[in-house]
C-alpha positions as a printed Julia matrix, in Angstrom:
771×3 Matrix{Float64}:
   0.0     0.0     0.0
   1.16    3.62   -0.41
   3.42    4.72    2.37
   1.71    6.99    4.92
   2.93    7.4     8.47
  -0.39    8.39   10.05
  -4.05    8.73    9.15
  -4.1    12.43   10.0
  -1.1    14.73    9.4
  -0.09   16.69   12.48
  -1.8    19.99   11.4
  -5.12   18.13   11.31
  -4.74   16.36   14.65
  -7.0    18.78   16.52
  -9.63   18.46   13.81
  -9.46   14.7    14.08
 -10.13   14.81   17.81
 -13.15   16.99   17.19
 -14.44   14.57   14.57
 -14.12   11.64   16.92
 -16.11   13.44   19.61
 -19.15   14.66   17.62
 -21.82   13.13   15.37
 -21.36   13.55   11.61
 -24.66   15.42   11.15
 -25.42   18.49   13.22
 -28.01   20.46   11.25
 -25.86   21.88    8.45
 -27.38   24.11    5.81
 -26.96   23.36    2.1
 -23.33   24.04    1.17
 -22.04   23.66    4.71
 -19.11   21.28    5.26
 -18.94   18.32    7.6
 -17.41   19.17   10.98
 -13.64   19.11   10.79
 -13.43   19.37    6.99
 -12.84   22.28    4.65
 -15.71   23.64    2.59
 -15.85   22.17   -0.91
 -15.85   25.05   -3.38
 -15.28   23.2    -6.69
 -17.87   24.14   -9.29
 -18.89   22.51  -12.53
 -18.64   18.81  -13.22
 -16.33   17.32  -10.6
 -16.4    13.95  -12.38
 -14.96   15.65  -15.46
 -12.22   17.26  -13.38
 -11.45   13.85  -11.88
 -10.9    12.39  -15.37
  -8.79   15.37  -16.43
  -6.64   15.03  -13.32
  -6.15   11.31  -13.88
  -5.11   12.09  -17.45
  -2.54   14.65  -16.32
  -1.2    12.22  -13.73
  -0.75    9.41  -16.26
   0.88   11.62  -18.87
   3.46   12.67  -16.27
   4.01    9.04  -15.33
   4.51    8.15  -18.97
   7.13   10.86  -19.33
   8.92    9.93  -16.12
   9.11    6.28  -17.22
  12.05    7.14  -19.5
  14.31    8.01  -16.59
  12.91    5.24  -14.37
  13.9     2.51  -16.88
  17.54    2.73  -15.87
  16.7     0.9   -12.66
  15.86   -2.24  -14.65
  19.17   -2.49  -16.52
  22.52   -3.79  -15.24
  24.56   -3.63  -18.43
  28.08   -5.09  -18.48
  30.18   -4.01  -21.48
  33.23   -5.98  -20.33
  32.9    -8.44  -23.23
  30.33   -9.58  -25.74
  29.48  -12.6   -23.6
  29.22  -10.47  -20.47
  26.96   -8.02  -22.25
  24.56  -10.67  -23.51
  24.44  -12.31  -20.08
  23.78   -8.99  -18.37
  20.73   -8.18  -20.48
  19.27  -11.68  -20.45
  16.73  -10.77  -17.71
  15.55   -7.89  -19.9
  15.31  -10.19  -22.9
  13.27  -12.69  -20.89
  10.97   -9.93  -19.69
  10.48   -8.66  -23.23
   9.58  -12.15  -24.46
   7.09  -12.5   -21.6
   5.19   -9.27  -22.2
   5.15   -9.89  -25.96
   3.57  -13.29  -25.28
   6.26  -15.57  -26.71
   5.28  -18.58  -24.61
   4.49  -21.28  -27.15
   7.38  -23.45  -28.3
   8.42  -23.5   -31.93
   9.12  -26.77  -33.77
  12.32  -28.52  -32.74
  12.97  -29.38  -36.4
  12.25  -26.32  -38.57
  10.86  -26.92  -42.02
   9.62  -25.02  -45.06
   6.76  -26.16  -47.3
   5.88  -25.24  -50.87
   2.34  -23.93  -51.24
   1.0   -25.51  -54.4
  -2.16  -27.01  -55.82
  -2.95  -29.08  -58.89
  -3.82  -25.77  -60.57
  -1.01  -23.56  -59.28
   2.64  -24.56  -58.74
   4.71  -23.24  -55.88
   6.83  -21.21  -58.28
   4.82  -18.0   -58.48
   7.33  -15.58  -60.0
  10.6   -15.53  -61.91
  13.09  -13.16  -63.5
  16.5   -13.7   -65.04
  18.03  -13.21  -61.57
  15.7   -14.95  -59.11
  12.85  -17.36  -58.52
   9.94  -16.65  -56.16
   8.09  -19.44  -54.36
   4.89  -19.45  -52.29
   5.81  -21.02  -48.96
   4.5   -21.78  -45.52
   6.26  -23.03  -42.42
   5.29  -24.32  -38.97
   5.69  -21.56  -36.39
   4.11  -22.82  -33.13
   1.32  -25.21  -32.18
  -0.91  -25.45  -35.28
  -0.03  -21.96  -36.51
   2.04  -21.4   -39.65
   3.84  -18.53  -41.23
   3.04  -17.94  -44.86
   4.53  -15.78  -47.57
   7.17  -15.8   -50.26
  10.7   -17.15  -50.57
  12.92  -15.33  -53.07
  15.86  -17.46  -54.21
  18.69  -15.95  -56.32
  19.76  -17.92  -59.37
  23.4   -17.03  -58.69
  25.55  -19.25  -56.53
  26.68  -19.34  -53.81
  24.16  -17.63  -51.56
  25.83  -14.88  -49.55
  23.22  -14.33  -46.87
  19.68  -14.87  -45.63
  17.27  -12.03  -44.9
  13.75  -11.88  -43.48
  12.06   -8.85  -45.03
   8.92   -7.92  -43.1
   6.29   -5.76  -44.81
   3.94   -3.33  -43.15
   0.61   -4.84  -42.13
  -1.14   -3.39  -45.19
   1.57   -4.41  -47.67
   1.47   -7.81  -49.37
   4.67   -9.86  -49.72
   4.01   -9.83  -53.47
   4.31   -6.03  -53.48
   7.82   -6.14  -51.97
   8.77   -8.82  -54.53
   7.58   -6.76  -57.49
   4.88   -9.26  -58.48
   1.89   -6.96  -57.96
   1.4    -3.23  -57.8
   1.3    -1.31  -54.54
   4.94   -0.5   -53.78
   7.16    1.55  -56.12
  10.2    -0.29  -57.55
  12.7     1.63  -55.39
  10.96    0.33  -52.22
  10.65   -3.31  -53.36
  13.2    -4.28  -50.73
  12.67   -8.04  -50.94
  13.32   -8.08  -54.68
  16.29   -5.7   -54.46
  17.96   -7.68  -51.68
  17.41  -11.0   -53.45
  19.04   -9.56  -56.57
  22.26   -9.1   -54.55
  22.56  -12.86  -54.03
  20.69  -13.2   -50.76
  17.83  -15.56  -50.12
  14.85  -13.57  -48.82
  11.85  -14.77  -46.81
   8.83  -12.41  -46.76
   6.11  -13.33  -44.24
   2.62  -11.92  -44.6
   1.16   -9.99  -41.66
  -2.39   -9.63  -40.43
  -3.75   -6.48  -42.04
  -5.68   -3.48  -40.72
  -8.96   -4.1   -42.54
 -11.64   -2.26  -40.56
 -15.05   -3.91  -40.52
 -17.85   -4.95  -38.14
 -16.95   -8.06  -36.18
 -19.81  -10.34  -35.33
 -22.02   -7.68  -36.89
 -21.22   -5.29  -34.06
 -18.15   -3.17  -33.26
 -15.93   -2.14  -36.18
 -12.44   -3.43  -35.47
  -9.33   -3.86  -37.54
  -8.28   -7.44  -38.17
  -5.32   -6.8   -35.9
  -7.38   -5.49  -32.99
  -9.81   -8.37  -33.34
  -7.04  -10.94  -32.85
  -5.22   -8.8   -30.28
  -8.16   -8.81  -27.86
  -8.39  -12.52  -27.09
  -4.62  -13.05  -27.32
  -3.98  -10.24  -24.79
  -6.39  -11.77  -22.29
  -4.57  -15.1   -22.62
  -1.1   -13.65  -21.99
  -0.25  -13.73  -25.66
  -0.07  -10.98  -28.24
  -0.55  -10.61  -31.97
   2.95   -9.11  -32.02
   4.22  -12.24  -30.3
   2.41  -14.53  -32.69
   3.96  -12.76  -35.68
   7.37  -12.73  -34.04
   7.13  -16.49  -33.62
   6.52  -16.81  -37.36
   9.55  -14.64  -38.1
  11.78  -16.46  -35.63
  10.62  -19.83  -36.99
  11.85  -18.56  -40.36
  15.18  -17.71  -38.73
  15.24  -21.23  -37.27
  14.92  -22.6   -40.78
  17.66  -20.34  -42.13
  19.97  -21.53  -39.35
  19.23  -25.15  -40.17
  19.7   -24.56  -43.9
  22.98  -22.73  -43.71
  24.64  -25.63  -41.89
  28.38  -25.02  -41.56
  28.45  -22.12  -43.98
  27.67  -19.49  -41.34
  25.92  -17.29  -43.84
  24.8   -14.14  -41.99
  21.14  -13.75  -41.09
  19.51  -10.33  -41.14
  16.03   -8.84  -40.77
  14.57   -5.73  -42.35
  11.14   -4.16  -42.13
   9.0    -1.09  -42.73
   6.16    0.22  -40.58
   4.75   -2.7   -38.62
   7.52   -4.75  -40.2
  10.07   -2.33  -38.77
   8.58   -2.81  -35.31
   8.74   -6.59  -35.66
  12.31   -6.45  -37.02
  13.42   -4.42  -34.0
  11.7    -6.77  -31.53
  12.97   -9.89  -33.31
  16.59   -8.75  -33.27
  16.32   -7.69  -29.64
  15.09  -11.17  -28.74
  17.3   -13.35  -30.94
  21.08  -12.95  -31.06
  21.3   -15.15  -34.19
  20.09  -12.12  -36.12
  23.31  -10.35  -36.93
  21.95   -7.13  -38.38
  18.67   -5.27  -38.69
  17.17   -2.49  -40.81
  14.28   -0.63  -39.19
  12.42    1.69  -41.58
   9.53    3.98  -40.69
   9.41    2.84  -37.08
  11.78    4.38  -34.56
  11.03    7.18  -32.11
  10.02    7.76  -28.52
   7.16    5.42  -27.58
   5.56    7.82  -25.07
   2.71    8.31  -27.53
   2.09    4.6   -28.07
  -1.33    5.02  -26.41
  -2.51    6.92  -29.49
  -1.26    4.3   -31.96
  -3.25    1.2   -33.01
  -4.15   -0.8   -29.92
  -2.54   -3.94  -31.33
   0.78   -2.22  -30.48
  -0.3    -2.01  -26.82
   2.16   -4.09  -24.78
   1.47   -4.26  -21.05
   4.49   -2.92  -19.17
   6.53   -2.14  -22.29
   7.69    1.32  -21.19
   8.62    0.09  -17.74
  11.84   -1.23  -19.3
  11.76   -0.66  -23.05
  11.59    2.29  -25.37
  12.99    2.06  -28.87
  16.36    3.23  -27.55
  16.49    0.39  -25.02
  15.62   -2.09  -27.75
  18.49   -0.67  -29.79
  20.75   -1.05  -26.75
  20.06   -4.79  -26.86
  21.79   -4.72  -30.28
  24.93   -3.03  -28.99
  27.05   -6.0   -30.14
  25.4    -6.18  -33.56
  24.64   -4.0   -36.55
  21.64   -1.68  -36.68
  20.42    0.67  -39.41
  17.58    3.08  -38.64
  15.92    4.67  -41.67
  13.96    7.86  -41.0
  11.4     7.81  -43.79
   7.72    8.08  -44.48
   5.83    5.6   -42.36
   2.34    4.15  -42.76
  -0.25    6.88  -42.28
  -3.82    6.21  -41.32
  -6.48    7.35  -38.84
  -8.82    4.88  -37.14
 -12.19    6.17  -35.9
 -13.87    5.2   -32.66
 -16.61    2.93  -33.96
 -16.27    0.18  -31.39
 -12.55   -0.29  -31.82
  -9.88    1.83  -30.22
  -9.37    5.2   -31.92
  -5.82    5.51  -33.19
  -3.48    7.3   -35.54
  -0.52    6.16  -37.58
   1.73    8.99  -38.67
   5.25    9.51  -39.93
   7.7    10.2   -37.13
   9.33   13.62  -37.33
  12.95   13.43  -38.4
  14.08   15.24  -35.25
  12.18   12.75  -33.06
  13.89    9.82  -34.8
  17.27   11.49  -34.31
  16.53   12.24  -30.65
  15.68    8.61  -29.88
  18.71    7.42  -31.84
  20.96    9.73  -29.83
  19.34    8.5   -26.61
  20.25    4.97  -27.66
  23.83    6.09  -28.24
  23.96    7.56  -24.74
  22.72    4.27  -23.28
  25.57    2.49  -25.07
  28.18    5.08  -24.07
  29.84    2.64  -21.65
  30.89    0.4   -24.51
  34.67    0.52  -25.18
  33.99    1.31  -28.85
  30.88    2.9   -30.38
  28.26    0.4   -31.56
  27.97   -0.32  -35.27
  24.81    1.69  -35.79
  23.73    3.99  -38.61
  20.96    6.54  -38.96
  19.91    7.16  -42.56
  17.45    9.91  -43.48
  15.37    9.32  -46.62
  14.74   12.71  -48.18
  13.9    15.02  -45.29
  12.64   12.09  -43.21
   9.49   11.67  -45.28
  11.04    9.99  -48.32
  10.24    6.42  -49.41
  11.47    3.45  -47.41
  14.24    1.21  -48.68
  16.31    4.13  -49.99
  19.62    3.46  -51.73
  21.48    4.85  -48.73
  19.56    2.67  -46.27
  20.06   -0.52  -48.3
  23.72    0.28  -48.86
  24.24    0.73  -45.13
  22.25   -2.43  -44.44
  24.13   -4.53  -46.98
  27.36   -3.21  -45.56
  26.37   -4.85  -42.31
  26.58   -8.3   -43.94
  29.51   -9.95  -45.68
  28.18   -9.36  -49.19
  28.4    -6.44  -51.64
  27.78   -3.09  -50.03
  25.7    -1.68  -52.87
  22.19   -2.74  -53.94
  21.06   -2.53  -57.56
  20.73    1.14  -58.4
  17.41    2.91  -58.25
  15.61    3.01  -60.61
  16.32   -0.69  -60.97
  17.6    -1.62  -64.43
  16.68   -5.28  -63.92
  13.35   -6.42  -65.39
  10.53   -7.05  -62.91
   9.77  -10.68  -62.07
   6.93  -12.27  -64.02
   3.89  -13.2   -61.94
   3.19  -16.8   -62.87
  -0.04  -17.38  -60.99
  -3.16  -17.65  -63.08
  -5.27  -16.67  -60.06
  -4.18  -14.81  -56.95
  -6.42  -14.46  -53.87
  -4.63  -12.78  -50.96
  -7.97  -12.4   -49.14
  -8.38  -16.17  -48.75
  -4.77  -16.51  -47.6
  -5.29  -13.77  -45.03
  -8.52  -15.33  -43.77
  -6.77  -18.68  -43.29
  -4.0   -17.01  -41.27
  -6.59  -15.27  -39.1
  -8.39  -18.55  -38.48
  -5.18  -20.24  -37.36
  -4.36  -17.5   -34.86
  -7.9   -17.31  -33.54
  -8.07  -21.09  -33.21
  -4.9   -21.05  -31.12
  -6.19  -18.35  -28.78
  -9.46  -20.26  -28.37
  -7.56  -23.43  -27.54
  -5.66  -21.51  -24.88
  -9.01  -20.34  -23.51
 -10.26  -23.92  -23.22
  -7.1   -24.97  -21.38
  -6.92  -21.88  -19.16
  -8.87  -23.24  -16.12
  -6.19  -25.88  -15.68
  -3.41  -23.29  -16.05
  -5.03  -21.17  -13.31
  -5.52  -24.23  -11.14
  -1.79  -24.89  -11.33
  -1.07  -21.21  -10.65
  -3.15  -21.26   -7.43
  -1.87  -24.56   -6.06
   0.21  -22.92   -3.29
  -2.88  -21.63   -1.5
  -3.1   -23.49    1.84
  -6.72  -24.38    2.58
  -6.03  -26.43    5.71
  -7.61  -23.66    7.79
  -8.93  -20.13    7.33
  -5.92  -18.77    9.19
  -3.38  -20.7     7.09
  -5.25  -19.69    3.95
  -5.2   -15.98    4.82
  -1.45  -16.18    5.26
  -0.74  -18.19    2.1
  -2.86  -15.96   -0.12
  -0.73  -12.88    0.56
   1.8   -13.73   -2.16
  -1.08  -14.0    -4.64
  -2.41  -10.68   -3.45
   0.99   -9.11   -4.1
   1.1   -10.68   -7.56
  -2.39   -9.4    -8.33
  -1.47   -5.92   -7.15
   1.84   -5.65   -8.99
   1.5    -7.84  -12.09
  -2.2    -7.67  -12.96
  -3.73   -4.46  -11.61
  -0.52   -2.42  -11.4
   0.6    -0.44   -8.37
   1.85    3.13   -8.03
   4.35    3.08   -5.17
   4.02    6.77   -4.42
   3.9     8.91   -1.32
   0.36   10.15   -0.93
  -0.28   13.76    0.03
  -2.61   14.54    2.95
  -6.23   13.76    2.12
  -7.29   17.4     2.67
 -11.02   16.52    2.81
 -13.39   19.09    1.33
 -17.13   18.59    1.77
 -20.48   20.31    1.38
 -24.05   19.38    2.12
 -25.73   18.79   -1.24
 -28.71   16.44   -0.75
 -31.33   15.71    1.87
 -34.07   13.15    2.2
 -36.58   12.46    4.91
 -34.21   10.11    6.73
 -30.75   11.05    5.49
 -28.39   13.85    4.48
 -25.9    13.74    1.59
 -22.5    15.43    1.47
 -20.28   15.77   -1.58
 -16.72   14.81   -0.67
 -13.4    15.43   -2.43
 -10.11   13.92   -1.21
  -6.58   14.21   -2.58
  -5.01   10.9    -3.64
  -1.94   11.65   -5.79
  -0.79   14.9    -7.39
  -3.53   15.76   -9.92
  -5.66   12.78   -8.82
  -8.64   13.2    -6.52
 -11.33   10.93   -5.14
 -14.88   12.2    -5.31
 -18.16   10.86   -4.0
 -21.25   11.41   -1.91
 -21.52   10.47    1.77
 -25.05    9.56    2.85
 -25.63    9.83    6.6
 -28.81    8.6     8.29
 -30.45   11.18   10.52
 -30.62   10.58   14.23
 -27.21    9.02   14.87
 -26.36    9.42   18.53
 -23.18   10.8    20.08
 -20.56    8.05   20.19
 -22.68    5.65   18.12
 -20.69    3.59   15.57
 -22.42    2.28   12.47
 -21.43    0.11    9.51
 -20.76    1.67    6.11
 -21.69    0.35    2.68
 -19.74    1.77   -0.27
 -22.23    1.72   -3.17
 -20.54    1.66   -6.56
 -22.18    2.7    -9.82
 -21.49    1.09  -13.2
 -20.33    2.19  -16.64
 -20.93    5.89  -17.4
 -22.56    6.22  -14.0
 -22.39    8.87  -11.3
 -22.83    8.82   -7.52
 -26.14   10.63   -7.96
 -27.48    7.65   -9.93
 -27.46    5.45   -6.82
 -29.0     8.13   -4.6
 -32.08    9.64   -6.25
 -34.26    9.29   -9.33
 -34.91    5.53   -9.19
 -32.47    4.69  -11.98
 -33.67    1.35  -13.44
 -30.32   -0.32  -12.73
 -29.65    1.07   -9.24
 -33.05    1.79   -7.64
 -31.51    4.31   -5.21
 -29.78    1.52   -3.32
 -27.41    3.89   -1.5
 -30.25    5.85    0.06
 -32.42    2.77    0.62
 -29.57    1.32    2.67
 -29.24    4.63    4.53
 -32.94    4.42    5.36
 -32.14    1.06    6.92
 -29.57    2.73    9.16
 -26.33    2.17    7.25
 -23.98    5.02    6.49
 -23.28    4.81    2.74
 -20.73    6.31    0.39
 -21.14    6.52   -3.39
 -17.77    7.08   -5.12
 -17.28    8.42   -8.62
 -15.21    5.81  -10.41
 -13.17    6.57  -13.53
 -15.27    4.74  -16.11
 -17.2     7.72  -17.47
 -17.04    9.9   -20.62
 -16.39    7.08  -23.1
 -13.09    7.55  -24.97
 -11.88   10.05  -22.36
 -11.67    7.29  -19.76
 -10.85    4.48  -22.15
  -7.7     6.27  -23.26
  -6.66    6.37  -19.6
  -6.31    2.59  -19.85
  -4.27    3.05  -23.02
  -1.94    5.45  -21.18
  -1.7     3.2   -18.13
  -0.96   -0.13  -19.84
   2.48    0.74  -21.3
   3.75    1.58  -17.8
   2.34   -1.7   -16.41
  -0.74   -0.06  -14.94
  -4.51   -0.17  -15.45
  -7.54    1.95  -14.61
  -7.65    0.12  -11.3
  -4.1     1.27  -10.52
  -5.81    4.62   -9.94
  -9.16    3.39   -8.63
  -7.64    1.2    -5.9
  -5.69    4.04   -4.24
  -8.78    6.22   -4.56
 -10.74    3.64   -2.61
  -7.97    3.19   -0.09
  -8.07    6.94    0.5
 -11.86    6.86    0.82
 -11.77    4.01    3.32
  -9.0     5.62    5.34
 -11.08    8.79    5.56
 -14.28    6.95    6.42
 -12.53    5.07    9.23
 -11.7     8.39   10.88
 -15.3     9.64   10.99
 -16.87    9.7    14.44
 -19.87    7.48   13.76
 -18.16    4.9    11.54
 -17.16    1.47   12.79
 -13.84    0.98   10.97
 -14.21   -2.81   11.15
 -17.56   -2.78    9.31
 -17.05   -1.15    5.92
 -18.52   -3.13    3.0
 -18.37   -2.87   -0.81
 -21.41   -3.33   -3.07
 -21.17   -2.61   -6.8
 -23.23   -3.21   -9.93
 -22.01   -3.87  -13.49
 -18.67   -2.03  -13.84
 -19.14   -1.54  -10.11
 -19.35   -5.33   -9.96
 -16.03   -5.49  -11.81
 -14.8    -3.14   -9.09
 -16.17   -5.51   -6.46
 -13.87   -8.21   -7.84
 -10.73   -6.05   -8.04
 -10.83   -3.47   -5.24
 -11.59   -5.53   -2.09
  -8.78   -8.0    -2.85
  -6.37   -5.05   -2.49
  -8.25   -2.71   -0.13
  -8.51   -5.23    2.65
 -10.28   -2.72    4.93
 -13.44   -3.76    3.06
 -14.85   -6.43    5.33
 -17.04   -7.96    2.6
 -17.83   -7.6    -1.08
 -21.0    -7.95   -3.15
 -20.72   -8.31   -6.92
 -23.98   -7.48   -8.66
 -24.82   -7.92  -12.35
 -21.29   -8.74  -13.42
 -20.01  -11.98  -11.91
 -19.41  -14.63  -14.58
 -16.72  -16.65  -16.31
 -14.79  -13.46  -16.94
 -11.91  -14.81  -19.04
 -14.4   -16.53  -21.34
 -16.4   -13.32  -21.65
 -13.28  -11.43  -22.73
 -11.62  -14.0   -24.97
 -14.35  -16.06  -26.65
 -14.87  -15.42  -30.36
 -17.99  -17.58  -30.27
 -20.07  -16.33  -27.33
 -22.53  -13.55  -28.24
 -21.93  -12.0   -24.8
 -18.2   -11.64  -25.43
 -16.41   -8.3   -25.25
 -14.65   -9.32  -28.47
 -17.62   -7.83  -30.32
 -18.22   -4.65  -28.31
 -16.86   -1.14  -27.88
 -15.19   -1.7   -24.5
 -11.7    -1.78  -25.93
 -10.23   -0.9   -22.52
 -11.71   -3.93  -20.75
  -9.0    -6.44  -21.61
  -6.41   -7.21  -18.93
  -3.14   -8.9   -19.79
  -2.77  -12.59  -18.97
  -5.86  -13.09  -16.81
  -6.25  -16.42  -18.56
  -3.16  -17.74  -16.79
  -3.76  -16.06  -13.43
  -7.03  -14.59  -12.17
 -10.51  -15.35  -13.39
 -13.35  -14.26  -11.1
 -13.02  -17.37   -8.93
  -9.36  -16.55   -8.29
 -10.19  -12.9    -7.59
 -12.83  -14.04   -5.11
 -10.14  -16.24   -3.56
  -8.3   -13.02   -2.68
 -11.4   -11.77   -0.88
 -11.75  -14.98    1.14
 -12.13  -15.62    4.01
 -14.12  -12.35    4.14
 -17.81  -12.7     3.19
 -18.58  -12.59   -0.53
 -21.88  -12.53   -2.4
 -23.11  -12.5    -6.0
 -26.4   -10.92   -7.11
 -27.61  -12.39  -10.39
 -30.71  -11.75  -12.51
 -31.74  -14.6   -14.77
 -32.29  -12.18  -17.67
 -29.06  -10.23  -17.27
 -27.37  -10.17  -20.67
 -23.88  -10.04  -19.15
 -23.69  -13.82  -19.34
 -25.96  -16.87  -19.3
 -26.82  -18.43  -15.96
 -24.72  -21.5   -16.69
 -21.42  -19.61  -16.95
 -22.24  -17.61  -13.81
 -23.03  -20.81  -11.95
 -19.93  -22.56  -13.29
 -17.6   -19.86  -12.01
 -19.46  -19.34   -8.73
 -19.31  -23.08   -7.97
 -15.52  -22.75   -7.65
 -15.91  -19.93   -5.13
 -18.55  -21.8    -3.17
 -16.33  -24.86   -3.02
 -13.43  -22.8    -1.67
 -15.53  -21.25    1.09
 -17.65  -24.22    2.07
 -15.75  -27.25    0.86
 -12.17  -26.25    1.56
 -12.33  -23.59    4.25
 -15.54  -24.83    5.95
 -16.94  -21.3     6.09
 -20.57  -22.28    5.85
 -22.23  -18.87    5.93
 -19.86  -16.46    4.18
 -20.45  -17.12    0.48
 -23.85  -16.73   -1.16
 -25.52  -16.14   -4.51
 -29.02  -14.79   -5.07
 -30.71  -15.72   -8.34
 -33.69  -13.52   -9.08
 -36.18  -13.2   -11.91
 -34.94   -9.95  -13.39
 -32.47   -8.09  -15.63
 -29.23   -6.14  -15.12
 -30.24   -4.42  -11.91
 -29.93   -4.16   -8.13
 -32.51   -6.49   -6.62
 -31.84   -5.49   -3.03
 -33.35   -8.51   -1.32
 -30.83  -11.22   -0.54
 -27.95   -8.74   -0.71
 -29.57   -6.42    1.84
 -30.1    -9.4     4.15
 -26.44  -10.38    3.61
 -25.33   -6.87    4.63
 -27.47   -6.85    7.76
 -26.16  -10.27    8.73
 -22.44   -9.71    8.2
 -22.33   -6.04    9.2
 -24.25   -6.96   12.34
 -26.93   -4.32   11.92
 -30.59   -5.12   12.66
 -32.93   -5.29    9.68
 -35.99   -3.05    9.84
């Protein structure tokens, strides 16, 4: 938890004593503050200011991540072997967050792609032959593309040339239109006597998925892979590295050099591949090299959880300090993606000065090397020229043992003849998508057993032993799943004002400081007639998506039915916080900004709730041992993530959300899946291997836990809710023998607060008499 030496800073000690001696409510007029707090004077929409403050906080954290990365590197330039050994932990971390977890074939192979109608030889010129190929990459997934083989002997090198996502391999080989001859890098490199493998990538076709949200092909596959601890980037890297495996096998004793080159998305993959695999001796990165602090605004399929904690482009270049690297500042892919269910994004050409600045930062990182690294920065035109310039290819070819000059541009050699009678890249692309999706779905099916293995260290011999053994899982959940800001918190500086009043209760708006720029905001509902010295339980009542505290207080919202004030009428003190999930893309981009620094929305929401609970515990009529959490929908998601980490919550109720959460996020079959919807921020990295809702509930145990479930709630069908809840029930009753602490109420209704069994559960476990 954040470090804080005392609940009240010394200047507020006298105020605290006053608070502890007097009732909360003493006849304030509208606008008056609670005793012992400052008057709240903020005007306008406080929820909007909360989002703006969270945005400012995250942007500062993104910027500060550059300097903080140094703490993760222990580079030894004493020798090449020492260097590679010193960065091995970083390499392992990079492979983990990119999702490279599936083994590649032990015996690499390459297959011709041919039919009775079409041979594998798809193109030819007087200098090279071009074959359609595929190769096993991992599990049942294959790489597919072209192999360009020079007619001259001997071969002088092997190169993987990686196109941008919207560029076909055939374009880089000169077989079809789409890339000008001077940028046909695969063809130009093959004409120098090098064998060239060109894998196809998943493209950025934007279309409705499942007839619902419009997503690119890449985002569609990214979503389920991300939830399963994999990544589309990782899947494509495995295809590339399987190609490198084959090159290594083929070259035998010849030791022909292996290189990679790419543009746009291909440049990204080339940089990652070379950082991960030391067999790649040189790399050309075109149209992809700059500071990654703006990655949150790029296509979401580039979103790598925790990337900027250790790696910017300069750090990736540092991993190539013992090898050759050519960066080409050139025109990159340019495209804008609207918010039509998928994540809004922009692809733009990096400014020349930004490329140079990141390149110079990489040089500074490698300054401890006895000799400067063998790196080159080539500028095509003014930084917006075409990729694969003569200067870039000359520098790149100079990094291998072959001729240093490519064929001149314009190329005097005749273009290869396209020998196919029919060519259908759409069918090829669809087959590649099916393979990747099938693999992610197989991982989903196996994931319960992976999580079972993950949780096997939990000691269920007794409730006491269990509570002790679960602490390591709680720490993992906090640091590796939710994300934790280890920051000093400023004083809470509570500001309040009376804003609402009912027949039996009074409502106060409350603002508390959490971090610089980040506040907590909510409404405290206090029953009238609390006596001096009387201590009552508190229920924190959490709204759902696009909700506000006011929604749970007045107006009989069809989802909430004023449950915060209904509970106050029963004698509970209640608090309705404003959570961050409001204003659509404004909050969803907070998740985009948090993920690269290994954080999530709940990295902010959890400390907000810790601050709220700490403040509530200091109020004079609050029993600090009886503070409960009750949330609906996104508030139900909160009920699964906040109480595991804010252990001051003595119980948790998840309403209208509990289900087989990993399935709901990763299934490309279920109609209820988030794969098809606009909640692009909802996906959390690697839950499939760690924490489904049963495992999150295990972090709440042995505290009481309840689920409220309407039969006609479209969140999930009853059977998946029951399946996941059965695991929780078994933990509480079967393993821990806690017969009365875990319940579910099924009711004949929709996505709403029912307020029957849950209210009884609160009265029972908060030890407060029911009316």
